[in-house]
Tab-separated table of C-alpha atoms in Angstrom:
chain	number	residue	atom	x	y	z
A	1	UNK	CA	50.743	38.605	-1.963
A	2	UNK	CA	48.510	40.020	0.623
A	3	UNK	CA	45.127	38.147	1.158
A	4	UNK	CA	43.706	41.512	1.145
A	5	UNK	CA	45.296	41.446	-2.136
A	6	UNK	CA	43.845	38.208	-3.294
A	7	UNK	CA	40.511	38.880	-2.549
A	8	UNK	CA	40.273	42.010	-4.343
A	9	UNK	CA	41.328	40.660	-7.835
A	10	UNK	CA	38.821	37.415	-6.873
A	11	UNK	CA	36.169	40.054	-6.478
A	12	UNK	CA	37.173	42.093	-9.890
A	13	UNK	CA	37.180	38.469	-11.774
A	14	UNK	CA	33.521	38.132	-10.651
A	15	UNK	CA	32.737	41.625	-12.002
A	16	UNK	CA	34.081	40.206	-15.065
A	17	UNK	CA	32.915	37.487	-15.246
A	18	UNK	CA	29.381	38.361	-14.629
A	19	UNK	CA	29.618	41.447	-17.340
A	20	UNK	CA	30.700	38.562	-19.913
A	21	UNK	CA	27.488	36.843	-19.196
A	22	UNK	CA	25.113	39.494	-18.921
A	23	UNK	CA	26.545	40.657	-22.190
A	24	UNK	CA	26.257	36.531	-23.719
A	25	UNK	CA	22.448	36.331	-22.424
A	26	UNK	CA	22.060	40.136	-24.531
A	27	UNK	CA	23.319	38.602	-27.562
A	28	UNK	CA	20.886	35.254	-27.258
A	29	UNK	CA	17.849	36.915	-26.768
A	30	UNK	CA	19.081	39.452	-29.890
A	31	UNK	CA	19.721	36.360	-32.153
A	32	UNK	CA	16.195	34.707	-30.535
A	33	UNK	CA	18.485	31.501	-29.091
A	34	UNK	CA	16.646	29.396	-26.616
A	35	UNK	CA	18.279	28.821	-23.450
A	36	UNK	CA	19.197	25.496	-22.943
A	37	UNK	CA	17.263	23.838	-20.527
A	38	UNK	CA	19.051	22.213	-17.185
A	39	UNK	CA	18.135	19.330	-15.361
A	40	UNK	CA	19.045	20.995	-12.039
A	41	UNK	CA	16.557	20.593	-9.454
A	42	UNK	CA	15.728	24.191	-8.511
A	43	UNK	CA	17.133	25.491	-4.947
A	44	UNK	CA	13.891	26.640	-3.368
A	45	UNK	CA	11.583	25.593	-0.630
A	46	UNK	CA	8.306	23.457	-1.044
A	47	UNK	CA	5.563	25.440	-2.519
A	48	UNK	CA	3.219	23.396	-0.720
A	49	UNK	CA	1.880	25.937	2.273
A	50	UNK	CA	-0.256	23.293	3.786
A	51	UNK	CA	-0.938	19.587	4.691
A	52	UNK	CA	-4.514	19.836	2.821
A	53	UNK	CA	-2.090	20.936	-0.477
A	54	UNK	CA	0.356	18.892	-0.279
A	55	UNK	CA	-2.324	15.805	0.078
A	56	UNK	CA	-4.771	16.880	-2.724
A	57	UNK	CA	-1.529	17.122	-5.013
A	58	UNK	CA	-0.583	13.804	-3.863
A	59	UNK	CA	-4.411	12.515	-4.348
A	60	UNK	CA	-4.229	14.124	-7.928
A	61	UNK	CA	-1.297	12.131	-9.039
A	62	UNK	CA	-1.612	9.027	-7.847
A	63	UNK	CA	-5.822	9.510	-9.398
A	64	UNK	CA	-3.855	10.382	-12.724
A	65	UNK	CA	-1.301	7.387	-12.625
A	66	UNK	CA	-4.629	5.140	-11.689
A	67	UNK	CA	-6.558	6.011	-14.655
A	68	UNK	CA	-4.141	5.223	-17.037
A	69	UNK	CA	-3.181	1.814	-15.572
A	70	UNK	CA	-7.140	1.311	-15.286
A	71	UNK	CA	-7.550	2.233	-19.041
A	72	UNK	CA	-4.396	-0.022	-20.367
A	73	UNK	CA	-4.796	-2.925	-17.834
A	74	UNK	CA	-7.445	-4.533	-19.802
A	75	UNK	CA	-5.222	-4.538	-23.219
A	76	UNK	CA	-2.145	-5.480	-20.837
A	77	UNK	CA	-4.379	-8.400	-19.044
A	78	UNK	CA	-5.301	-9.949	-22.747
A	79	UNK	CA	-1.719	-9.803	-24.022
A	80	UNK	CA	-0.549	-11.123	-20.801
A	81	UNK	CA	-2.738	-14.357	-20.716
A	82	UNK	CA	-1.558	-15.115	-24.133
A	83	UNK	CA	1.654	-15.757	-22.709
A	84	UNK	CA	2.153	-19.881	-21.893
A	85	UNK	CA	2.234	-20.057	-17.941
A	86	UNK	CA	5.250	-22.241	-17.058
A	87	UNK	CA	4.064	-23.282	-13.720
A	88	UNK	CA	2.228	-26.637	-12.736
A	89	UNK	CA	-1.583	-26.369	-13.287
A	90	UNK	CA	-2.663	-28.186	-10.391
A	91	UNK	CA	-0.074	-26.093	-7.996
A	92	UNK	CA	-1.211	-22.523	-9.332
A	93	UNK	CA	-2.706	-20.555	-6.571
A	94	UNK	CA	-2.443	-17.074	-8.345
A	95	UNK	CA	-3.670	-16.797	-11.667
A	96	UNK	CA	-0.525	-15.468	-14.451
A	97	UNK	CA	-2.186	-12.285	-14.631
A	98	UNK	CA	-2.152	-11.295	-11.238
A	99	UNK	CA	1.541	-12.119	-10.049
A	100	UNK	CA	2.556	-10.134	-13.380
A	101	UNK	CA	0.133	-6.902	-11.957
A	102	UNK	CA	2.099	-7.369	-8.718
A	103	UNK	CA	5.374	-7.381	-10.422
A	104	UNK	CA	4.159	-4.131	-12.687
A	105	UNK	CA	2.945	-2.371	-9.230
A	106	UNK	CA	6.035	-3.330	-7.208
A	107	UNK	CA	7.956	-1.432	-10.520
A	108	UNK	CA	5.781	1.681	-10.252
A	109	UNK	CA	5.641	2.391	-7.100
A	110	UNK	CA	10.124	1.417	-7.424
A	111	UNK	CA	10.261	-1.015	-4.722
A	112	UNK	CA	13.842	-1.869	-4.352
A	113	UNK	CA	14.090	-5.271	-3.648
A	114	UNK	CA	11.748	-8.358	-2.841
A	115	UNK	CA	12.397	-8.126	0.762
A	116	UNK	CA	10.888	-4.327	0.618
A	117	UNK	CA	8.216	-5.049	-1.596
A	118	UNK	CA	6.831	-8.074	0.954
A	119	UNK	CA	7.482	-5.680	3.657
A	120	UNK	CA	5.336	-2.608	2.057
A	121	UNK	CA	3.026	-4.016	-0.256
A	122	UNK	CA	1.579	-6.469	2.592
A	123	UNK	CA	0.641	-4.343	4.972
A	124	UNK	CA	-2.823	-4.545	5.849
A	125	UNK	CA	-3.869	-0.634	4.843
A	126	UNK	CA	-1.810	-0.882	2.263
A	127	UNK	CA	-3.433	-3.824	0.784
A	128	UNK	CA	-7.405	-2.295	1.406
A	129	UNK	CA	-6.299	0.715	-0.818
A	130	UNK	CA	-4.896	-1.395	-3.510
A	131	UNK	CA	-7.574	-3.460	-3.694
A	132	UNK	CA	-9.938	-0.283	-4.210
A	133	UNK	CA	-7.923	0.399	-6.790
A	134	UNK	CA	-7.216	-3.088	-8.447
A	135	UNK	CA	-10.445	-5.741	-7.242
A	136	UNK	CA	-8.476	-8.073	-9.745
A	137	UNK	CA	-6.107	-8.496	-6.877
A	138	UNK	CA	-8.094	-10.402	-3.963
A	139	UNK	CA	-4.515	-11.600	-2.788
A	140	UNK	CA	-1.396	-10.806	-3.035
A	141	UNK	CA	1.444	-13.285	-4.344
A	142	UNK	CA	4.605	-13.470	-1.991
A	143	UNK	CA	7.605	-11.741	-4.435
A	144	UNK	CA	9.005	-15.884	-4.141
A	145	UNK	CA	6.295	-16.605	-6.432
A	146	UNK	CA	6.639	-13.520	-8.635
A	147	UNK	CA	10.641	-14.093	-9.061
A	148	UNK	CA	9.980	-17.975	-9.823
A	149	UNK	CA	7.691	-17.360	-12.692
A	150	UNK	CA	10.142	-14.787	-14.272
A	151	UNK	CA	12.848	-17.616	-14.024
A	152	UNK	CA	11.065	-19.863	-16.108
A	153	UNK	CA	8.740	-17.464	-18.170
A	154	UNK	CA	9.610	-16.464	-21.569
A	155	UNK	CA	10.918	-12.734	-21.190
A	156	UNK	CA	11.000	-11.562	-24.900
A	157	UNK	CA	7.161	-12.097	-25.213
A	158	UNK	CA	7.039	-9.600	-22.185
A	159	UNK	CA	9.076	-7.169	-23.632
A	160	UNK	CA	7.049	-7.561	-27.085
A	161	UNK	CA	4.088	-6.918	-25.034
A	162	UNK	CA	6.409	-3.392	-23.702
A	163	UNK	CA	7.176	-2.555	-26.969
A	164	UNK	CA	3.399	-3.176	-28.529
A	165	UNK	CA	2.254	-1.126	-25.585
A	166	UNK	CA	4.380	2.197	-26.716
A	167	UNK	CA	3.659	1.687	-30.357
A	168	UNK	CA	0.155	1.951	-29.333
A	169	UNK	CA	1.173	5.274	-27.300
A	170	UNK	CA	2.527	6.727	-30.147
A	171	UNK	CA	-0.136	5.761	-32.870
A	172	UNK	CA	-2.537	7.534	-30.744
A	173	UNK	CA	-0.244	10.277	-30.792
A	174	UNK	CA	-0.226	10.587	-26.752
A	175	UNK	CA	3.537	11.221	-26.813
A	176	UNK	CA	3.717	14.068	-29.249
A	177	UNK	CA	3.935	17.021	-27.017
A	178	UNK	CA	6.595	15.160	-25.442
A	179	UNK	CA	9.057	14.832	-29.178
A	180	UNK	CA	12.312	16.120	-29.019
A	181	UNK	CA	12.693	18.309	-32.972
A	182	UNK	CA	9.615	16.010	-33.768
A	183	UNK	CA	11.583	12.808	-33.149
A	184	UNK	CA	11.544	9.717	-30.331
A	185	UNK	CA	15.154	10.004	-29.142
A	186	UNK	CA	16.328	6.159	-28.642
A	187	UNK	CA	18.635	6.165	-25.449
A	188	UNK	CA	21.381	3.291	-25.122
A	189	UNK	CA	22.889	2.865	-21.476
A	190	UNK	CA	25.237	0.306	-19.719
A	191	UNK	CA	24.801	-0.120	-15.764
A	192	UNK	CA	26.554	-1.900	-13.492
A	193	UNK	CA	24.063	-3.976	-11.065
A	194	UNK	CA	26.078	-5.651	-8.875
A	195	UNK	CA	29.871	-6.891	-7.977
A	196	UNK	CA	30.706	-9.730	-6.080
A	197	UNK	CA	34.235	-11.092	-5.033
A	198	UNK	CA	32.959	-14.868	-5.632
A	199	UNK	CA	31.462	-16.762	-9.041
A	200	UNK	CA	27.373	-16.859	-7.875
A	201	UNK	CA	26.972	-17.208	-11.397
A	202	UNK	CA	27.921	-18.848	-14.640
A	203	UNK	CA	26.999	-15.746	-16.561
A	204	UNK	CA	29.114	-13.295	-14.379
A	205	UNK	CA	31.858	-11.239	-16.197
A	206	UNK	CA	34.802	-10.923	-14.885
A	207	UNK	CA	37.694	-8.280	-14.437
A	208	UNK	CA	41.232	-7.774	-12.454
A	209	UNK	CA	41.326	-5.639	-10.269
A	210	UNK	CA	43.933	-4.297	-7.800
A	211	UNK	CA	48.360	-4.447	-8.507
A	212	UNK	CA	50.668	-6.626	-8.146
A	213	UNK	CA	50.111	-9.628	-5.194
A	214	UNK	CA	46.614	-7.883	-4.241
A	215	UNK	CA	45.419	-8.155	-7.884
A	216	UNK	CA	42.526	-10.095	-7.786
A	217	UNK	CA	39.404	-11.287	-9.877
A	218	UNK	CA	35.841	-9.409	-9.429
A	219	UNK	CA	32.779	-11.001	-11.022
A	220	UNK	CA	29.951	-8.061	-11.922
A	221	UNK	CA	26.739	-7.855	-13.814
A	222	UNK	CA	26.432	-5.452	-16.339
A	223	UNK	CA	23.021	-4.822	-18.304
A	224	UNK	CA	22.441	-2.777	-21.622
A	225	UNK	CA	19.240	-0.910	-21.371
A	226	UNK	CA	17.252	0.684	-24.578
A	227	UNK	CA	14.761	3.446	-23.089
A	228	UNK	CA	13.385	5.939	-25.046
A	229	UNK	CA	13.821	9.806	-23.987
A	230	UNK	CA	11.063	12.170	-24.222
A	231	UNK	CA	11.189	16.108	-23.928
A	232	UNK	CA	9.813	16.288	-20.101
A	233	UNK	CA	12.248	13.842	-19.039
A	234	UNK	CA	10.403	10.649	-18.543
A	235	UNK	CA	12.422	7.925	-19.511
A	236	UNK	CA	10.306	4.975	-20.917
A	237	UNK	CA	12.242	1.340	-21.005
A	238	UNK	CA	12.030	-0.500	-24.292
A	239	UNK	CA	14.703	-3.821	-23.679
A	240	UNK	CA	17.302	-4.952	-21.262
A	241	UNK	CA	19.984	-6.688	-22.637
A	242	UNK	CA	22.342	-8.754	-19.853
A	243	UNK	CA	26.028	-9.279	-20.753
A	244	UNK	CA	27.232	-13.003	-20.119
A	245	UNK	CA	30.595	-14.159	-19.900
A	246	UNK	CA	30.026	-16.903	-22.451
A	247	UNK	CA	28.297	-15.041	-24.805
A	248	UNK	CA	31.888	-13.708	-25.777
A	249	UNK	CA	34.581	-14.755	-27.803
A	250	UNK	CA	36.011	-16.694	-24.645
A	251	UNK	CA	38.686	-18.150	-27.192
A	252	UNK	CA	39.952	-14.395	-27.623
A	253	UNK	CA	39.740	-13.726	-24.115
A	254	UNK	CA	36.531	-11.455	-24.850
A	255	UNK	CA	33.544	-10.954	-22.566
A	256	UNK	CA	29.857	-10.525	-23.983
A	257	UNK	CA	30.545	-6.776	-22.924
A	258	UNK	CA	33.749	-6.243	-25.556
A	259	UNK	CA	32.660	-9.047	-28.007
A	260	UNK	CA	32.468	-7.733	-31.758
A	261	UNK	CA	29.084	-6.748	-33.151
């Protein structure tokens, strides 16, 4: 067959095809079926047409996310000084409240590791404009600090504090445009964090992987997250559950991650 050939019946299966969805979309709109909706970032320039835009937008959003830290953070600073501070009294040089706003800022604006978020969040103009924005914060922890109290804090009084937080969102009814056929869709998903060829860890699973002589063991992290889904596609985190390797029924050969129940 010809390519001539070929590309004539490609371009007839096109007509066809497109005739079978012109006639599809006819019949949705007839029967009043909505579309359904794609989360396919759209294939078109920026529809910013100058710097001064694109800066008032950004000025407009980050002004937005401000006011509704500023307007929770004194509800979030009471909860969070109920929690018992682990640390040493006479050692503490940043107060429990403050290393925890670092650690919700260095979320929000998604830092992706310590290393970054010392890098970034120290530098000098940096820290003048967050300290417009937060006076609480007259210095900033190192992310050391931060990742030793989390060690040693208790974590489900945090994520009570998370969940009390969103239960207040939704009593005040500030997530109801946002339901999804008038419900809160609860989301369950399993990611893989990290993989690692050595034990760094107690709690590491472990798998085989490879055939044969180059079969070999690979230790991984794998964490269970509960977020809740909402119609604009924000995704708001509820729990993180981490799988450990004895938290399984070792004496079946079962992880934490194919345990029963």
């Amino acid at each position: 067959m010809s390519s001539c050939r070929q590309r004539g019946q490609i371009d007839v299966s096109r007509k066809e095809l497109r005739k079978i969805r012109k006639k599809l979309r006819e019949r949705k709109k007839v029967q009043e079926l909505e579309p359904i909706a794609t989360a396919t970032l759209p294939n078109r320039i920026s529809d910013y047409e100058t710097v001064e835009e694109e800066k008032q937008e950004r000025l407009e959003a980050v002004t937005g996310q401000v006011k509704i830290l500023r307007r929770k953070l004194p509800v979030l600073l009471r909860r969070l000084r109920a929690i018992p501070d682990p640390r040493n009294p006479r050692r503490i040089k940043h107060q429990l409240t403050c290393v925890m706003i670092y650690g919700i800022l260095s979320f929000v604006l998604q830092m992706s590791s310590r290393r970054e978020a010392n890098r970034e969040m120290t530098r000098p103009m940096f820290k003048e404009n967050l300290r417009l924005l937060f006076p609480e914060l007259a210095d900033l922890p190192h992310q050391d600090t931060l990742m030793r109290l989390l060690d040693r804090i208790d974590i489900e009084q945090i994520e009570a504090i998370q969940i009390k937080l969103v239960q207040q969102l939704m009593r005040t009814k500030k997530l109801q445009r946002y339901l999804i056929n008038g419900c809160y869709p609860i989301a369950f998903d399993g990611t893989q964090k990290m993989i690692r060829n050595v034990v760094w860890s107690e709690e590491c699973l472990e798998r085989k992987v490879g055939a044969g002589e180059e079969k070999k063991k690979q230790y991984y992290v794998y964490v269970v997250e509960l977020n809740l889904v909402l119609d604009n596609g924000m995704v708001i985190p509820l729990m993180s559950e981490f799988l450990e390797y004895d938290k399984g029924d070792t004496a079946e050969k079962k992880q934490d991650s194919v345990a029963p129940g």
